[in-house]
Structures are given as C-alpha cells and as structure tokens.
PDB file of C-alpha atoms in Angstrom:
ATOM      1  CA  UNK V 407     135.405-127.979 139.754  1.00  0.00           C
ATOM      2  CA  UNK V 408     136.803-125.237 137.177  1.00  0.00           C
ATOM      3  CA  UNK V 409     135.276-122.659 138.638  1.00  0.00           C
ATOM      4  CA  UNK V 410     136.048-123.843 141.567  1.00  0.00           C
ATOM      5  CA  UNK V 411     139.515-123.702 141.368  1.00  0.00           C
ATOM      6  CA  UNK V 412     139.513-120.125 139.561  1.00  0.00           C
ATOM      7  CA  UNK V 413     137.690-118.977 142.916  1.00  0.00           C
ATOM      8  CA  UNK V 414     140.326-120.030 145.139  1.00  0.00           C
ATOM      9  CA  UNK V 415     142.688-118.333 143.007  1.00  0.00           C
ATOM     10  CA  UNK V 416     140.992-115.182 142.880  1.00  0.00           C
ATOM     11  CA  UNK V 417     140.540-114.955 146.385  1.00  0.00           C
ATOM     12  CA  UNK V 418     144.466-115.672 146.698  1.00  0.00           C
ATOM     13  CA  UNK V 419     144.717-112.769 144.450  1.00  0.00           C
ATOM     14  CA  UNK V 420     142.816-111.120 146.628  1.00  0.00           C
ATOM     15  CA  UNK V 421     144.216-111.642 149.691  1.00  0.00           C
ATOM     16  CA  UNK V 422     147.960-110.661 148.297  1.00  0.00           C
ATOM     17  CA  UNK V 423     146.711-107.404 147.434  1.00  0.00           C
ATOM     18  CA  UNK V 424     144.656-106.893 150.347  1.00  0.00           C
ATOM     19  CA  UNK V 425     147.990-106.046 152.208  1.00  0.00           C
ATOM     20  CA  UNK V 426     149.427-103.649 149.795  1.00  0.00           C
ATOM     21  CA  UNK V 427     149.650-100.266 148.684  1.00  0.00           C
ATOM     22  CA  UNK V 428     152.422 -99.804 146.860  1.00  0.00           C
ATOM     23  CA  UNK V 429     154.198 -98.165 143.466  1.00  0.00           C
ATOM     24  CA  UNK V 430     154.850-101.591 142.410  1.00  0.00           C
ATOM     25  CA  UNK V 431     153.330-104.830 141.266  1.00  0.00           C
ATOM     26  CA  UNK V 432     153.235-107.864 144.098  1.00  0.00           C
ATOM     27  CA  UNK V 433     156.438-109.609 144.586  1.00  0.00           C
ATOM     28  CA  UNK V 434     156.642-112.771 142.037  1.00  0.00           C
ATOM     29  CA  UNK V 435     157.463-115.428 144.966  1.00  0.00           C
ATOM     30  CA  UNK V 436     153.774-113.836 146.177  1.00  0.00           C
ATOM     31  CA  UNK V 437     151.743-113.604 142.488  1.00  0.00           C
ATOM     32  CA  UNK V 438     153.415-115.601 139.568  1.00  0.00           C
ATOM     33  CA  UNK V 439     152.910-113.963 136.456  1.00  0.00           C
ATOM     34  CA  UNK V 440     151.625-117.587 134.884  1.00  0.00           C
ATOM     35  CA  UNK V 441     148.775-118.458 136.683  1.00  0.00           C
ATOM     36  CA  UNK V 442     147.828-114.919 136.672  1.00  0.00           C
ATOM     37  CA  UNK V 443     147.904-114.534 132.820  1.00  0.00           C
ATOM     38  CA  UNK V 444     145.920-117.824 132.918  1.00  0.00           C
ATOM     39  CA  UNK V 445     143.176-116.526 135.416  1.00  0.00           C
ATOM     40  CA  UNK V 446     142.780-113.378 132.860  1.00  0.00           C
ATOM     41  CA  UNK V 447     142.036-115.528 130.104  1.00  0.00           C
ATOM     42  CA  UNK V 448     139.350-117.361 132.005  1.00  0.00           C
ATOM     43  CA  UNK V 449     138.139-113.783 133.420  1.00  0.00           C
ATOM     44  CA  UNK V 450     137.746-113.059 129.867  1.00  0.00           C
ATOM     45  CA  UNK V 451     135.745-115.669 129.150  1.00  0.00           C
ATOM     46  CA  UNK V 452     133.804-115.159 132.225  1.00  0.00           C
ATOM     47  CA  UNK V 453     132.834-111.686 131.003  1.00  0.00           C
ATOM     48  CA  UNK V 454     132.223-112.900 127.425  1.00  0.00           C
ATOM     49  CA  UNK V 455     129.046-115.193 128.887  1.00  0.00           C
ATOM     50  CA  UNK V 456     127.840-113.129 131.778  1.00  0.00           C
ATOM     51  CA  UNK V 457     128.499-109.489 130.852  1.00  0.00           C
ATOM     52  CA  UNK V 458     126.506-108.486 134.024  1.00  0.00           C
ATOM     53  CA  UNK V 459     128.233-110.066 136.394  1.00  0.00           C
ATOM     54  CA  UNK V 460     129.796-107.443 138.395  1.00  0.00           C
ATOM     55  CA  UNK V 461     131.954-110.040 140.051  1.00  0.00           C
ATOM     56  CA  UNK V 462     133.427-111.105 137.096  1.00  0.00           C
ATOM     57  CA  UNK V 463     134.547-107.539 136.360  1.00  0.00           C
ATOM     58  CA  UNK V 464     135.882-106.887 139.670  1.00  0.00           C
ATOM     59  CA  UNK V 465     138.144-110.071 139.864  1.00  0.00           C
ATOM     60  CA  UNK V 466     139.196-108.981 136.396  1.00  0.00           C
ATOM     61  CA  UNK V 467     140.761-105.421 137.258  1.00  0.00           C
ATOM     62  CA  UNK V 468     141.910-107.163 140.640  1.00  0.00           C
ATOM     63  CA  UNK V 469     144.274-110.000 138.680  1.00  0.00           C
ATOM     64  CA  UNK V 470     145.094-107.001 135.732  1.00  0.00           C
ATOM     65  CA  UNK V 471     145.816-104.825 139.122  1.00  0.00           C
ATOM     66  CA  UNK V 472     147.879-107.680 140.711  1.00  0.00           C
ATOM     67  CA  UNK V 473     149.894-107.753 136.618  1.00  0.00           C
ATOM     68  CA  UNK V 474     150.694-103.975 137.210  1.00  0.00           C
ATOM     69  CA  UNK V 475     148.201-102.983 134.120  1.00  0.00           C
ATOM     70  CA  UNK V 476     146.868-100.161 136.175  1.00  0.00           C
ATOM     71  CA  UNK V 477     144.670 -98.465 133.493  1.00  0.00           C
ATOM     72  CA  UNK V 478     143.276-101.639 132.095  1.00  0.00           C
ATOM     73  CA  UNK V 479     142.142-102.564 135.783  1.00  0.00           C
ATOM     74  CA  UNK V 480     140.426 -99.493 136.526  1.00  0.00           C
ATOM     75  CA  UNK V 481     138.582 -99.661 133.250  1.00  0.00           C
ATOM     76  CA  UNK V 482     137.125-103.169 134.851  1.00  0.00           C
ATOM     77  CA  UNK V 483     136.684-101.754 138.115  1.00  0.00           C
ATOM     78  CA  UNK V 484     134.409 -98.763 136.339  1.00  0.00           C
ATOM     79  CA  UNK V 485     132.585-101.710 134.732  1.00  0.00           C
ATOM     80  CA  UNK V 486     131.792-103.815 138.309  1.00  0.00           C
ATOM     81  CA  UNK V 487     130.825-100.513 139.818  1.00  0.00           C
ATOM     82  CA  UNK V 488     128.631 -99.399 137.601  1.00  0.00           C
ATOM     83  CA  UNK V 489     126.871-102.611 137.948  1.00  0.00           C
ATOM     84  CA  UNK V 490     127.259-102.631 141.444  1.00  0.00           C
ATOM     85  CA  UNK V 491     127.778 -99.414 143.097  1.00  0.00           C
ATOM     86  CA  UNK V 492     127.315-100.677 146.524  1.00  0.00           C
ATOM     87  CA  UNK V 493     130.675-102.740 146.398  1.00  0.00           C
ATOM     88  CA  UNK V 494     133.439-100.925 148.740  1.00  0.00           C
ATOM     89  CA  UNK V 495     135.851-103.156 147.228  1.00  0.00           C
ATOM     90  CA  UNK V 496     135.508-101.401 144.000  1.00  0.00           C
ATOM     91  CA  UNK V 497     136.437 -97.982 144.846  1.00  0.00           C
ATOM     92  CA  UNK V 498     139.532 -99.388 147.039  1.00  0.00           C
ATOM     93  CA  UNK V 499     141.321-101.133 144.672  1.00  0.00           C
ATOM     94  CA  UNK V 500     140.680 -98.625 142.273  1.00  0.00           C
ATOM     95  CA  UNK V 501     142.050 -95.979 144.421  1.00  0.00           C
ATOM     96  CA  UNK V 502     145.177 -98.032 144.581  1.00  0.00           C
ATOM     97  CA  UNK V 503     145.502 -98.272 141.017  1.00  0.00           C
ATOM     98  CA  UNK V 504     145.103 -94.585 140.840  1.00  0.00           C
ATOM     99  CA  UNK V 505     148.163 -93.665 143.556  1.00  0.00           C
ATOM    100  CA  UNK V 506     150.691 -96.006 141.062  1.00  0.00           C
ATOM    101  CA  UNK V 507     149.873 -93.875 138.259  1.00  0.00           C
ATOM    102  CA  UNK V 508     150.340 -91.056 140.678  1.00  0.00           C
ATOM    103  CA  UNK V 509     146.542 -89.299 139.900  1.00  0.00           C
ATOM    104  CA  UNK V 510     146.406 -89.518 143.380  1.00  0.00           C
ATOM    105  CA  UNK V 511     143.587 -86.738 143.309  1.00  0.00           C
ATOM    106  CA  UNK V 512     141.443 -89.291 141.678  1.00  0.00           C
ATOM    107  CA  UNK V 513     142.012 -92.068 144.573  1.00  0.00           C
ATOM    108  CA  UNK V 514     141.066 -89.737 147.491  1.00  0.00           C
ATOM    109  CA  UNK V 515     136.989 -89.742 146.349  1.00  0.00           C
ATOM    110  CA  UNK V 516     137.188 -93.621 146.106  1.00  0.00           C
ATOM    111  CA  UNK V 517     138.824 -93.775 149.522  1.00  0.00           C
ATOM    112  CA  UNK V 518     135.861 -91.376 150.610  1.00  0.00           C
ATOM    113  CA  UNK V 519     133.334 -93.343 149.268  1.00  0.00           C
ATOM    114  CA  UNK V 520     134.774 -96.798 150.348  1.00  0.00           C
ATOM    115  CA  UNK V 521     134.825 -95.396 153.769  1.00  0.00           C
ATOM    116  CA  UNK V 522     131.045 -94.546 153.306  1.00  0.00           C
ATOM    117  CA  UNK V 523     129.997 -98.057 152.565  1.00  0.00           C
ATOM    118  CA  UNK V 524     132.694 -99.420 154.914  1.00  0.00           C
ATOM    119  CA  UNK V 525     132.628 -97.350 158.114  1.00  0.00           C
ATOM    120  CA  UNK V 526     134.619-100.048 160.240  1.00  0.00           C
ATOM    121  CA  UNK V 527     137.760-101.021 157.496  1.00  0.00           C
ATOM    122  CA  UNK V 528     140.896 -99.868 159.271  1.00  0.00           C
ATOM    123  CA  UNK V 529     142.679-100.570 156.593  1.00  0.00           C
ATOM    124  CA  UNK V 530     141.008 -97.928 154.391  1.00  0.00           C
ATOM    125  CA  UNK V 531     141.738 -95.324 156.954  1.00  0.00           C
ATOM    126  CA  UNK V 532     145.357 -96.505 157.049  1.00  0.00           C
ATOM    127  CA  UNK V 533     145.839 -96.083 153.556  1.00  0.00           C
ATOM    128  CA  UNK V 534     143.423 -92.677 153.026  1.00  0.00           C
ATOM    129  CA  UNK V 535     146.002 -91.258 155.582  1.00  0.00           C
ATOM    130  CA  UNK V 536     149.046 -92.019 154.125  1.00  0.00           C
ATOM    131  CA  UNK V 537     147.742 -90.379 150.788  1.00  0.00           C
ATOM    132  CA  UNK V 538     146.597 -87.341 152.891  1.00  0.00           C
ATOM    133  CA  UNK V 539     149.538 -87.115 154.026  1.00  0.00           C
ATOM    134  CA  UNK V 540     151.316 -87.360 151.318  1.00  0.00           C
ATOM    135  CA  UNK V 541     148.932 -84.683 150.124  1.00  0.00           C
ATOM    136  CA  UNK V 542     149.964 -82.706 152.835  1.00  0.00           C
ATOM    137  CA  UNK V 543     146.296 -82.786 154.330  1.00  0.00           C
ATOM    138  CA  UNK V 544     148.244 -82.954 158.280  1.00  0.00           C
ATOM    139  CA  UNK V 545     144.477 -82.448 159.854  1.00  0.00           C
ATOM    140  CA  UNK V 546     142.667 -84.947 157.772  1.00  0.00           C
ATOM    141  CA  UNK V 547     145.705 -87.874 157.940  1.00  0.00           C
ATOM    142  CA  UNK V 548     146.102 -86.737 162.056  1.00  0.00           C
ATOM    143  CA  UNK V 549     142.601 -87.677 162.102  1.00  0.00           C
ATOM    144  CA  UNK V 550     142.702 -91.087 160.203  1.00  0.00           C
ATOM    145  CA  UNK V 551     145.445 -92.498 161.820  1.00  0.00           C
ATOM    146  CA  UNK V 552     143.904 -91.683 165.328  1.00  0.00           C
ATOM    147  CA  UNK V 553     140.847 -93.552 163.971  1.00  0.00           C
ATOM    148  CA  UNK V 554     143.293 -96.790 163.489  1.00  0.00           C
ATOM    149  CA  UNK V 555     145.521 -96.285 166.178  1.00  0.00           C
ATOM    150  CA  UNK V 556     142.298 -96.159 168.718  1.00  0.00           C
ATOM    151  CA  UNK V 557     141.844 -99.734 168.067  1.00  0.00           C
ATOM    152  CA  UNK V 558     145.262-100.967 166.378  1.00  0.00           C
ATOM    153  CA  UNK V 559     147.580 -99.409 168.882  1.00  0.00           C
ATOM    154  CA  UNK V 560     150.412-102.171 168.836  1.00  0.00           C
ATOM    155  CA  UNK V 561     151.415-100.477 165.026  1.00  0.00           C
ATOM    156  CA  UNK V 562     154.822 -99.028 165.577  1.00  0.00           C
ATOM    157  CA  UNK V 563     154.744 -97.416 162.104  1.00  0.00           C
ATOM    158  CA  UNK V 564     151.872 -95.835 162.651  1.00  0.00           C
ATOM    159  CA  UNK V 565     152.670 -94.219 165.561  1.00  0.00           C
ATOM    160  CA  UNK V 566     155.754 -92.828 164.074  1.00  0.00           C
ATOM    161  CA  UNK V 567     153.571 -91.369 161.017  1.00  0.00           C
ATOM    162  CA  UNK V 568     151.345 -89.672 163.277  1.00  0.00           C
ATOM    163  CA  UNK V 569     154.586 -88.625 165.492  1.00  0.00           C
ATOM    164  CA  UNK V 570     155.565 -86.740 161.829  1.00  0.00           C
ATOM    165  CA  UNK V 571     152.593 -84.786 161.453  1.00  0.00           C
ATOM    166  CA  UNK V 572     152.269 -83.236 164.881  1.00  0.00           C
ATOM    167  CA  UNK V 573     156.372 -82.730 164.554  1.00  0.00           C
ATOM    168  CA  UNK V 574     155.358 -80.900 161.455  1.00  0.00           C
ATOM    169  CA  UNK V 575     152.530 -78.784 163.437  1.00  0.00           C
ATOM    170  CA  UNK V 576     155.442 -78.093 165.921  1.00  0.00           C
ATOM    171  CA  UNK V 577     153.218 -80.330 167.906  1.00  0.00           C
ATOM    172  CA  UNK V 578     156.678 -81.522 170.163  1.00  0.00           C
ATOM    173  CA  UNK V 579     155.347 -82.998 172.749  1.00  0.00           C
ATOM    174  CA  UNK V 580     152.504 -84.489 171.208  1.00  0.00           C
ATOM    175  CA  UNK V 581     155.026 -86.011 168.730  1.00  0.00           C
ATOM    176  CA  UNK V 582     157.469 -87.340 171.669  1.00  0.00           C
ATOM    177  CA  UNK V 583     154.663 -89.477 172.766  1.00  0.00           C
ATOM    178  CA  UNK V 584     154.074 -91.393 169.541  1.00  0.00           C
ATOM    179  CA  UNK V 585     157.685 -91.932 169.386  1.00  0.00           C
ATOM    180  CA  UNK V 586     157.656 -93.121 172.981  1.00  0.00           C
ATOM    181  CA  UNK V 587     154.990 -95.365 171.493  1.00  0.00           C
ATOM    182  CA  UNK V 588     157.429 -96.084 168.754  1.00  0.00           C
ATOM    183  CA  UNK V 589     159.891 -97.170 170.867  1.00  0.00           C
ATOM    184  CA  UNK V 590     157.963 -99.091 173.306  1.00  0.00           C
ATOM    185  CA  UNK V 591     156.958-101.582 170.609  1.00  0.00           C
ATOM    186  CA  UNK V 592     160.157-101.831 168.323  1.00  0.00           C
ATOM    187  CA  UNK V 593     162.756-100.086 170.277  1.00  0.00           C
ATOM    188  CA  UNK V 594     165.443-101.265 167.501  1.00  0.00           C
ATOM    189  CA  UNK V 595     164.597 -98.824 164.748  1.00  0.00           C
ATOM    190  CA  UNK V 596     167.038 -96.258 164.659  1.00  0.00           C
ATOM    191  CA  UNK V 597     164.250 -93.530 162.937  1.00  0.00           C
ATOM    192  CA  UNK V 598     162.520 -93.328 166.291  1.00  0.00           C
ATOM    193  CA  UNK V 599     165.133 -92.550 168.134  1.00  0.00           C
ATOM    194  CA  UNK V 600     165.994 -90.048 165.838  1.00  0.00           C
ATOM    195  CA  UNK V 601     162.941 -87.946 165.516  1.00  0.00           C
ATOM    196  CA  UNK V 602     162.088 -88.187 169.171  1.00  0.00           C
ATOM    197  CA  UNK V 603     165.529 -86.726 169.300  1.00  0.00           C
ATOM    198  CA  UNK V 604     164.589 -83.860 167.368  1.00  0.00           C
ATOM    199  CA  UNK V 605     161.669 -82.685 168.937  1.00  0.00           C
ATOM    200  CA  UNK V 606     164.032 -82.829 172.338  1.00  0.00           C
ATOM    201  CA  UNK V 607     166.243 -80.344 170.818  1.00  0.00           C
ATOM    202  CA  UNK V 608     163.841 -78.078 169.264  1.00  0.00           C
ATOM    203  CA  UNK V 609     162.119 -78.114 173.058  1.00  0.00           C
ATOM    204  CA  UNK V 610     165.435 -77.150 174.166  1.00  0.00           C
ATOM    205  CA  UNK V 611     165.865 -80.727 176.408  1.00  0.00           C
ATOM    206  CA  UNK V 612     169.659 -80.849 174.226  1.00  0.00           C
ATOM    207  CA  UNK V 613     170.719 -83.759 176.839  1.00  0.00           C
ATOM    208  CA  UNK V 614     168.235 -85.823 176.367  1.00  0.00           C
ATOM    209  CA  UNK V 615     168.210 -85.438 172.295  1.00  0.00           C
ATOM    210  CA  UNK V 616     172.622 -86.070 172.793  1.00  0.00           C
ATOM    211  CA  UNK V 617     171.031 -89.554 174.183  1.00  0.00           C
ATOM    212  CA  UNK V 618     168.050 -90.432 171.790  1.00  0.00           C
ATOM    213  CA  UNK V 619     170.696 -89.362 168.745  1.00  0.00           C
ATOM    214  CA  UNK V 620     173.732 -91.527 170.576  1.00  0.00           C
ATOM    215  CA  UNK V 621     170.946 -94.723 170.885  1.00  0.00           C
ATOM    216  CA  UNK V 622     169.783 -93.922 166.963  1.00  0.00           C
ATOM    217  CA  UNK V 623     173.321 -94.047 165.700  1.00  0.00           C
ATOM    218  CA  UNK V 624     174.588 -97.149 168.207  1.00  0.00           C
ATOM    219  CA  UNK V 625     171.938 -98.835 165.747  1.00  0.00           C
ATOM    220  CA  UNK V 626     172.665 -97.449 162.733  1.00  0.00           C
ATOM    221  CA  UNK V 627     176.393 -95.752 162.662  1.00  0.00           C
ATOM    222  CA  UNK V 628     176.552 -95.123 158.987  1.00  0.00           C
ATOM    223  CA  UNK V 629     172.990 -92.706 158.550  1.00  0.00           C
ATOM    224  CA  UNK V 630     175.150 -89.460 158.262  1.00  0.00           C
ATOM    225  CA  UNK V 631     171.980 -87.333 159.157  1.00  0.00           C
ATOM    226  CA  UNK V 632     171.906 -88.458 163.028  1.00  0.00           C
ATOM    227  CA  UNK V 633     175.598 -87.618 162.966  1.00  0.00           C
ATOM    228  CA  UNK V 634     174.500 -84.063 162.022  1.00  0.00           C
ATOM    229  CA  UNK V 635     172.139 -83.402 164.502  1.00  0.00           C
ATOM    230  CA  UNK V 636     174.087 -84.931 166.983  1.00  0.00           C
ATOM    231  CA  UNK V 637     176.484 -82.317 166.529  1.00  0.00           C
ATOM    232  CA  UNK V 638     174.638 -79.493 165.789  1.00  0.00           C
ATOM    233  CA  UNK V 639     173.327 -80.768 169.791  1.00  0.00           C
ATOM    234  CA  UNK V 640     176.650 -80.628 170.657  1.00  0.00           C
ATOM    235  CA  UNK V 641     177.070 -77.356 169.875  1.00  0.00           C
ATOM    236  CA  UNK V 642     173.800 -76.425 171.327  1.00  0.00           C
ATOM    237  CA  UNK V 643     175.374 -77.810 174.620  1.00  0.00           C
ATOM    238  CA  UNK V 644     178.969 -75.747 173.971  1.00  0.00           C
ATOM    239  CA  UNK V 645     180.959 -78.948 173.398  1.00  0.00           C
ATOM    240  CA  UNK V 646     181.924 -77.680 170.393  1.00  0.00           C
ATOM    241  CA  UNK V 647     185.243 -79.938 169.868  1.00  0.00           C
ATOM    242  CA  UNK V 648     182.413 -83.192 170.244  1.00  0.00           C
ATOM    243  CA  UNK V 649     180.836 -81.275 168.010  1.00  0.00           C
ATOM    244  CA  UNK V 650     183.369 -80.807 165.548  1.00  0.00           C
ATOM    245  CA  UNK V 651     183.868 -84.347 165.778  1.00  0.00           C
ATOM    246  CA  UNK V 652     180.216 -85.740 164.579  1.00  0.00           C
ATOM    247  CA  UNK V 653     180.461 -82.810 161.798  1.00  0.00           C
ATOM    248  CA  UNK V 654     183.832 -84.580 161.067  1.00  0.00           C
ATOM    249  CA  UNK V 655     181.940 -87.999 160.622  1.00  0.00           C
ATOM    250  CA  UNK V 656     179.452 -86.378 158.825  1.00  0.00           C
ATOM    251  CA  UNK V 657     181.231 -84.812 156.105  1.00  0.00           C
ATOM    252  CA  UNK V 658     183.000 -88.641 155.278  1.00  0.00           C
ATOM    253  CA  UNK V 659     179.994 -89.889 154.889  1.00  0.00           C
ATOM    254  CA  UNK V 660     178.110 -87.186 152.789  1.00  0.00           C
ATOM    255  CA  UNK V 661     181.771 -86.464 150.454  1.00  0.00           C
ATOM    256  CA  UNK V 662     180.305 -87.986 147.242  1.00  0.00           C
ATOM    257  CA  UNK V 663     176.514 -86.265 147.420  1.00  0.00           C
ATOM    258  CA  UNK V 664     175.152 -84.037 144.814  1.00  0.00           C
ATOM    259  CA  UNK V 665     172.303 -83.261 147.333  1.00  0.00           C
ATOM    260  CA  UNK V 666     171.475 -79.663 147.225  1.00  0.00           C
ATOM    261  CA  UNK V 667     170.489 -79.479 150.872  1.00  0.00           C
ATOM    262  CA  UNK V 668     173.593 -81.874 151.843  1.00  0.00           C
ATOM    263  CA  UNK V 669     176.193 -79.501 150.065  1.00  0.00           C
ATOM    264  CA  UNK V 670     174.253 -76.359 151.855  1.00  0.00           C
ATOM    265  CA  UNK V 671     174.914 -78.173 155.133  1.00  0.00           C
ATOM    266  CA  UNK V 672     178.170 -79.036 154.350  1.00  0.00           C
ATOM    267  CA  UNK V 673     178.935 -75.096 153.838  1.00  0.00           C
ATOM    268  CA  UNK V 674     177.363 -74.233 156.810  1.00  0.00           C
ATOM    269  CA  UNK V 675     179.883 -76.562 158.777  1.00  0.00           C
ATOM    270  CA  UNK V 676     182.725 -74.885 156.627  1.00  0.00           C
ATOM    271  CA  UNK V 677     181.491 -71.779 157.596  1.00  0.00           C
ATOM    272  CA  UNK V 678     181.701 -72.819 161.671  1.00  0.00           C
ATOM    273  CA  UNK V 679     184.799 -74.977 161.042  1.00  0.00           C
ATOM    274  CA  UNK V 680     187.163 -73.595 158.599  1.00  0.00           C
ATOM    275  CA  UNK V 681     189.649 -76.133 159.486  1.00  0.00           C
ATOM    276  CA  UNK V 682     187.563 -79.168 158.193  1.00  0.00           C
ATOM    277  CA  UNK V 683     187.504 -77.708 155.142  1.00  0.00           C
ATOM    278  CA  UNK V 684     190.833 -77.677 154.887  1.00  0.00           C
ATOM    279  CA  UNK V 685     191.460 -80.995 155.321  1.00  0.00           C
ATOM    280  CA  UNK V 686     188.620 -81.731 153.059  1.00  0.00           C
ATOM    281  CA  UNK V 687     190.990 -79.776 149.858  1.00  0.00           C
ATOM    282  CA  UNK V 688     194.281 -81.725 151.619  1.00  0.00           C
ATOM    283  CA  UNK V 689     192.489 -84.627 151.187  1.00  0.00           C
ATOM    284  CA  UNK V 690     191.680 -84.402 147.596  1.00  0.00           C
ATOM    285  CA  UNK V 691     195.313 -83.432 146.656  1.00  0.00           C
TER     286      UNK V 691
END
C-alpha cells in the first residue's frame, strides 16, 4: 500500500510538470512543498535499496525538479539515464531543468535526442521551438511549430509564435495568416491584432493596419505601443493631426520610462511635433 501511494504521487508529480516549461517552480496550490519533501525522503530510501533502479532515479530528479533544485535533479536524471538510456523522459525533463538555469545550449541535445526516441510527442516539438526560437534558430523553430500546428491547429499561441518568425523573415503575408489564425480562435487578445497590424503597414495596406491597431487598443487602451503605431499609420495616411493625437496618448503613457528605445521614440515624436514637447516641459513646471 506504501508504495502504492508514493506511485500515485509521483505520477501527480508528473503530470504537473508535464504541462510546464517555465523559469519557475510549479505553483504551490498545484505541488505543495510538504508532500513533496516527504516523497524525496522516501525516493531516498528507494535509491538506498535498489541503486539500479532507473525509475527510482528518474522520479527523484522529477520531485527535486518539481522543488526548483535544478542541479540536484539533473544529477538524478544523469543517474536514470545512464541506467536507462532508452527513456525519452529523461532527456526532457532534463532539458527543462537546463533552460531555468539558462544553459540552454545544454537542453537543445536532450530535446534532440528525446525527439529521437519519441518521434510523435508534440509537446517536445512545442517546447524545442520555443528554445530555438529563443535561440534565434527562425528555420529550425518555423519548422517545429509547423510539425505541431499540422495536427494541433486549434493553438492560438502557437500560431501567433510562428506568425513572429515569418514577421521576422519579412515573411508578411505568411505572418498575416497565422494571425488570421490567431484571431479566428481567440479574437479577444489584443497582441494579434496588433502584429497583424504591423505586417499591414509594412505591406503598405495603412487602412487596414488603422483598423487591426483601433480593434487591438478597443481591447487594451492602456498598451502605449499600439498607440504608437497607430499613429505613426496615421501619418503614413497624412492625417497627421490624428496622428498627433495617438503620439499625444502615447507620450502620457510612456512619461515615467527609463526605456532606451522608449525615450528614442519619444525624441523622434519631438522631433515631428515640437509642440508636444512643449507641453511636455509646461507640464513639469
């Protein structure tokens, strides 16, 4: 019945982590630090009496993974591999351990090899491409998240990822389509809206980015970056005064920043509107 019970745990454990890829440790309301420190103790034990048991040592890292101990785990995920290399479960949570403790050049040959002994895990995919990404591999995460999105096409997210890259590759229209995606399947995220937007502009189709922007920021009036390129549409368009307006909005919203590239835009603005920088000095009298 004891082990019993510390099965059923593990595979709780299990199943928390098996949906996330994060920088930090699982929520507490899903993983309470309690039963976990108790399930380490009995892991412990476990190893003690069956040292090859590569089970043991797996379920070990995974509870020391689910505690945040990121080296410690990996050290027990070394152990289960080397006494079974076959497991893909190995290299994948070890891989995550690796991206919190940012040696995220050390997690992309477990994702490669997971892959290799699990051809069909989305999930692995999903996750190698957000690291290439990250990486700034655009090919190689274009090509996993096509691989997910062939069979998991209802993934908003996802959609809007791979709408990133080909916006990076100046891919517009490409990109317009996975936001139209985007949309389809949670039109109330403002972020779609927004890049689809973007690549509108930068194809020249300024009225329809004025209504993807207007649409972004009736959902969101307070992100001070769709005011910007709403105006700098605007003024695309020669409605400079609307224009002048959004940069108006803008500049409220961004007063306080110590962002480099916010105080650069906010001098560029000067520079085309001398008079809002006026009232900006008025205003701090």
């Amino acid at each position: 019945m004891r082990k019993q019970c510390l099965l059923f745990f593990l595979s709780m454990v299990f199943i928390s982590l098996g949906t996330l890829w994060s920088q930090n440790p699982p929520e507490s309301s899903t993983l309470h630090k309690e039963p976990l420190e108790f399930l380490l103790k009995e892991l412990a034990l476990e190893t003690q009496h069956s040292p090859q048991n590569a089970s043991s040592w797996f379920y070990r890292g995974l509870v020391k993974q689910a505690l945040g101990q990121w080296n410690e785990a990996i050290t027990d995920f070394n152990t289960a591999m080397q006494l079974n290399p076959l497991d893909e479960k190995c290299y994948w949570m070890r891989a995550r351990c690796y991206v919190n403790i940012t040696r995220y050049l050390d997690a992309l040959p477990d994702y490669h090899q997971a892959l290799k002994l699990a051809p069909e895990n989305l999930e692995l995919f999903q996750e190698r491409g957000a690291l290439r990404h990250f990486l700034n591999d655009l090919q190689g995460a274009l090509s996993d998240y096509t691989r997910v999105l062939t069979v998991k096409n209802t993934d908003p997210i996802l959609f809007y990822q791979r709408g990133m890259i080909k916006q990076t590759l100046q891919q517009f229209e490409e990109a317009i389509q996975d936001y139209n995606e985007s949309i389809r399947i949670s039109p109330e995220k403002e972020f779609w809206w927004y890049q689809r937007g973007q690549c509108k502009q930068l194809l020249n189709h300024v009225p329809e980015a004025i209504a993807d922007y207007q649409e972004a920021l009736r959902l969101n009036p307070l992100n001070s970056f769709i005011y910007y390129s709403l105006a700098s549409a605007y003024e695309m368009n020669g409605a400079s005064e609307t224009a002048k307006q959004n940069y108006k909005k803008y500049l409220e919203l961004t007063k306080d920043s110590k962002d480099r590239y916010i105080i650069q835009s906010q001098e560029r603005i000067f520079q085309a509107f001398p008079d809002l920088k006026e009232k900006k000095k008025e205003e701090k009298k």
